[in-house]
Coordinates of C-alpha atoms in Angstrom, one line a residue:
X1 CA -53.6 69.4 -35.6
X2 CA -51.7 72.4 -34.4
X3 CA -53.0 75.7 -35.9
X4 CA -49.5 76.6 -37.0
X5 CA -49.3 73.5 -39.1
X6 CA -52.6 74.3 -40.8
X7 CA -51.3 77.8 -41.5
X8 CA -48.1 76.5 -43.1
X9 CA -50.0 74.1 -45.4
X10 CA -52.3 76.9 -46.6
X11 CA -49.3 79.2 -47.2
X12 CA -47.6 76.5 -49.2
X13 CA -50.7 76.0 -51.4
X14 CA -50.8 79.8 -52.1
X15 CA -47.2 79.7 -53.1
X16 CA -46.6 83.3 -52.2
X17 CA -43.2 85.0 -52.9
X18 CA -42.6 85.8 -49.3
X19 CA -42.8 82.2 -48.4
X20 CA -40.2 81.2 -51.0
X21 CA -37.8 83.9 -50.0
X22 CA -38.3 83.3 -46.3
X23 CA -38.6 87.0 -45.6
X24 CA -38.4 88.5 -42.1
X25 CA -42.1 89.4 -42.1
X26 CA -43.0 85.8 -42.9
X27 CA -40.9 84.6 -40.0
X28 CA -42.5 87.0 -37.6
X29 CA -46.0 85.8 -38.7
X30 CA -45.0 82.2 -38.2
X31 CA -43.9 82.9 -34.6
X32 CA -47.2 84.7 -33.9
X33 CA -49.2 81.8 -35.4
X34 CA -47.4 79.1 -33.5
X35 CA -49.7 77.1 -31.2
X36 CA -48.8 75.8 -27.7
X37 CA -45.6 73.7 -27.5
X38 CA -47.2 71.4 -24.9
X39 CA -50.8 70.4 -24.7
X40 CA -52.7 68.5 -22.0
X41 CA -49.5 67.8 -20.0
X42 CA -50.9 66.3 -16.8
X43 CA -47.9 65.0 -14.8
X44 CA -47.2 64.3 -11.1
X45 CA -43.7 63.1 -10.0
X46 CA -43.3 61.8 -6.4
X47 CA -40.4 63.0 -4.2
X48 CA -37.3 60.9 -4.7
X49 CA -38.4 59.4 -8.0
X50 CA -36.4 59.1 -11.2
X51 CA -38.8 60.1 -14.0
X52 CA -37.5 59.4 -17.5
X53 CA -38.9 61.3 -20.5
X54 CA -38.9 59.6 -23.9
X55 CA -40.0 60.7 -27.3
X56 CA -38.7 61.6 -30.8
X57 CA -36.8 64.7 -31.6
X58 CA -39.2 67.7 -31.4
X59 CA -41.7 65.8 -29.2
X60 CA -41.4 68.3 -26.4
X61 CA -38.9 66.8 -23.9
X62 CA -36.9 70.0 -23.4
X63 CA -40.0 72.1 -23.5
X64 CA -41.4 70.1 -20.6
X65 CA -38.4 70.8 -18.5
X66 CA -38.4 74.5 -19.4
X67 CA -42.1 74.7 -18.6
X68 CA -41.4 73.3 -15.1
X69 CA -39.0 76.1 -14.5
X70 CA -41.4 78.7 -15.7
X71 CA -39.3 79.5 -18.8
X72 CA -42.2 79.0 -21.1
X73 CA -45.4 81.0 -20.9
X74 CA -48.3 79.1 -19.4
X75 CA -51.6 79.6 -21.2
X76 CA -53.7 77.7 -18.6
X77 CA -53.2 75.2 -15.8
X78 CA -50.7 75.3 -13.0
X79 CA -47.1 74.2 -12.3
X80 CA -46.1 73.4 -8.7
X81 CA -42.5 72.4 -7.6
X82 CA -41.9 71.4 -4.0
X83 CA -38.3 72.3 -3.3
X84 CA -35.2 73.9 -4.9
X85 CA -34.3 73.1 -8.6
X86 CA -31.0 72.5 -10.4
X87 CA -31.0 72.3 -14.2
X88 CA -28.5 71.0 -16.7
X89 CA -29.2 72.1 -20.3
X90 CA -28.7 69.9 -23.3
X91 CA -26.3 72.4 -24.7
X92 CA -24.1 73.3 -21.7
X93 CA -23.3 76.9 -21.0
X94 CA -19.5 77.1 -20.5
X95 CA -17.8 80.2 -19.0
X96 CA -14.5 81.6 -20.1
X97 CA -13.0 80.4 -16.7
X98 CA -11.3 77.4 -15.2
X99 CA -12.9 74.0 -15.1
X100 CA -13.4 74.2 -11.4
X101 CA -15.0 77.7 -11.6
X102 CA -17.4 76.3 -14.2
X103 CA -18.4 73.5 -11.9
X104 CA -18.7 75.5 -8.7
X105 CA -20.5 78.4 -10.5
X106 CA -20.3 80.6 -7.5
X107 CA -20.9 77.9 -4.9
X108 CA -18.5 77.3 -2.0
X109 CA -15.8 74.8 -2.6
X110 CA -16.3 71.5 -0.7
X111 CA -13.5 69.2 -1.6
X112 CA -15.2 65.9 -0.6
X113 CA -18.4 66.8 -2.4
X114 CA -16.5 68.1 -5.4
X115 CA -14.4 64.9 -5.7
X116 CA -17.6 62.8 -5.6
X117 CA -19.2 64.8 -8.3
X118 CA -16.1 64.7 -10.5
X119 CA -16.0 60.9 -10.2
X120 CA -19.8 60.4 -10.7
X121 CA -19.8 62.6 -13.8
X122 CA -16.9 60.7 -15.4
X123 CA -14.5 63.7 -15.4
X124 CA -11.6 62.2 -13.4
X125 CA -9.6 61.0 -16.5
X126 CA -10.4 64.1 -18.4
X127 CA -8.9 66.3 -15.7
X128 CA -5.8 64.1 -15.6
X129 CA -5.3 64.7 -19.3
X130 CA -5.7 68.5 -19.1
X131 CA -2.5 70.5 -18.7
X132 CA -3.5 72.1 -15.4
X133 CA -6.2 69.7 -14.2
X134 CA -9.3 71.5 -13.0
X135 CA -7.4 74.8 -13.0
X136 CA -7.2 74.6 -16.8
X137 CA -8.6 77.7 -18.4
X138 CA -11.6 76.9 -20.7
X139 CA -11.5 79.1 -23.8
X140 CA -14.3 81.2 -25.2
X141 CA -17.4 79.0 -25.7
X142 CA -15.5 76.0 -24.3
X143 CA -13.3 75.7 -27.4
X144 CA -10.7 73.7 -25.5
X145 CA -13.2 71.0 -24.5
X146 CA -15.0 68.4 -26.7
X147 CA -18.8 68.3 -26.9
X148 CA -19.0 65.4 -24.4
X149 CA -16.6 67.1 -22.0
X150 CA -18.7 70.3 -22.0
X151 CA -21.9 68.4 -21.4
X152 CA -20.3 66.6 -18.4
X153 CA -19.0 69.8 -17.0
X154 CA -22.5 71.2 -17.3
X155 CA -23.9 68.1 -15.6
X156 CA -21.3 68.3 -12.8
X157 CA -22.3 72.0 -12.2
X158 CA -26.0 71.0 -11.8
X159 CA -25.2 68.0 -9.6
X160 CA -22.7 70.0 -7.4
X161 CA -25.5 72.5 -6.6
X162 CA -27.4 71.1 -3.7
X163 CA -31.1 70.9 -4.7
X164 CA -34.3 68.9 -4.2
X165 CA -35.2 68.5 -7.8
X166 CA -32.8 67.9 -10.7
X167 CA -33.9 68.6 -14.3
X168 CA -31.3 67.0 -16.5
X169 CA -31.9 67.5 -20.2
X170 CA -30.4 64.3 -21.7
X171 CA -26.8 64.6 -20.4
X172 CA -26.0 61.2 -21.9
X173 CA -26.6 62.1 -25.5
X174 CA -23.0 63.3 -26.2
X175 CA -21.1 60.5 -24.5
X176 CA -20.3 56.9 -25.5
X177 CA -22.1 53.9 -24.1
X178 CA -19.5 53.1 -21.5
X179 CA -19.3 56.6 -20.1
X180 CA -23.1 56.9 -20.2
X181 CA -23.5 53.7 -18.2
X182 CA -21.0 55.1 -15.6
X183 CA -22.8 58.4 -15.3
X184 CA -26.2 56.8 -15.0
X185 CA -25.0 54.3 -12.3
X186 CA -22.7 56.6 -10.3
X187 CA -24.5 59.9 -10.7
X188 CA -28.2 59.6 -11.6
X189 CA -28.9 56.3 -9.8
X190 CA -26.1 56.9 -7.3
X191 CA -25.3 60.4 -6.0
X192 CA -28.8 61.6 -6.8
X193 CA -30.6 58.4 -5.7
X194 CA -32.6 60.1 -3.0
X195 CA -33.4 63.2 -5.1
X196 CA -36.2 63.9 -7.5
X197 CA -34.7 63.6 -11.0
X198 CA -36.5 64.3 -14.3
X199 CA -34.4 62.9 -17.2
X200 CA -35.1 63.0 -20.9
X201 CA -33.3 60.0 -22.5
X202 CA -32.8 58.5 -25.9
X203 CA -31.2 55.2 -24.7
X204 CA -34.2 53.1 -23.8
X205 CA -32.1 50.6 -21.9
X206 CA -32.2 52.9 -18.8
X207 CA -36.0 52.9 -18.5
X208 CA -36.1 49.7 -16.5
X209 CA -34.1 51.4 -13.7
X210 CA -36.5 54.4 -13.5
X211 CA -39.4 54.8 -11.2
X212 CA -41.7 56.5 -13.7
X213 CA -41.8 56.9 -17.5
X214 CA -43.4 59.6 -19.6
X215 CA -43.7 59.2 -23.4
X216 CA -44.2 62.3 -25.4
X217 CA -45.6 62.4 -29.0
X218 CA -46.4 65.5 -31.0
X219 CA -45.9 67.8 -28.0
X220 CA -48.3 65.9 -25.8
X221 CA -48.1 63.1 -23.3
X222 CA -49.0 59.9 -25.1
X223 CA -48.3 57.4 -22.3
X224 CA -47.1 57.5 -18.7
X225 CA -46.6 54.9 -15.9
X226 CA -44.1 52.6 -14.4
X227 CA -41.9 50.4 -16.6
X228 CA -43.9 47.3 -15.8
X229 CA -47.2 49.1 -16.6
X230 CA -46.0 50.3 -20.0
X231 CA -44.4 47.0 -20.9
X232 CA -47.6 45.2 -20.1
X233 CA -49.6 47.6 -22.3
X234 CA -47.3 47.0 -25.2
X235 CA -47.4 43.2 -24.7
X236 CA -51.2 43.2 -24.6
X237 CA -51.1 44.6 -28.1
X238 CA -48.6 42.1 -29.4
X239 CA -48.9 38.8 -27.5
X240 CA -51.9 36.7 -26.5
X241 CA -53.4 37.7 -23.1
X242 CA -52.4 34.3 -21.6
X243 CA -48.7 34.9 -22.4
X244 CA -48.9 38.4 -20.9
X245 CA -50.5 37.0 -17.7
X246 CA -47.7 34.4 -17.5
X247 CA -45.0 37.0 -18.0
X248 CA -46.1 39.2 -15.1
X249 CA -47.2 36.6 -12.5

């Protein structure tokens, strides 16, 4: 078990006053005692592959993406990325500017590419409903947009930026099933088809369309492989070997 979990259990047994009050000193000690957020993460993704990351909340999906960008301190091992990177956070950062300015984010405006990205990210109808279209001013902290709209604007910003590798932190979590299917088909499996995409997901129905799957559990990689390989390993635990052989022949 993680050293920080042992420490918390020991502190609970002691029943100290600082723990009950949740004092600042106790919070600082907890941060110092925290162990690594990812352990033994050996992963290699090929150029042009769609790699889906699955796992429960807190399993380390976002931490994996941040570690690839060098945003988390590396205790040992190495991280190598071949090419430029574009990142879409799970909680989109929205500027107090127009919708277009939030998507371009300093990049040069290319009308054809911009229109393709808007359509792929399912923002066409949203822009029609806004008073000034993509020239609508977004309020402080994106107050004029819903959670799903902010996430799609953040996704559009990442996709509009030309890159070799796209790290998309579950952009489908705040949208309905229909919109999510559109974004996956038109954007992730469409506009970014020839790009390397690493995508944490909660909806397991998308896994069959991925090239590689990584399953995280307790901040470590529990399983990884292609969809067929992982399904075969599950079936071997549930069904008789003969049935498994028949299913994959």
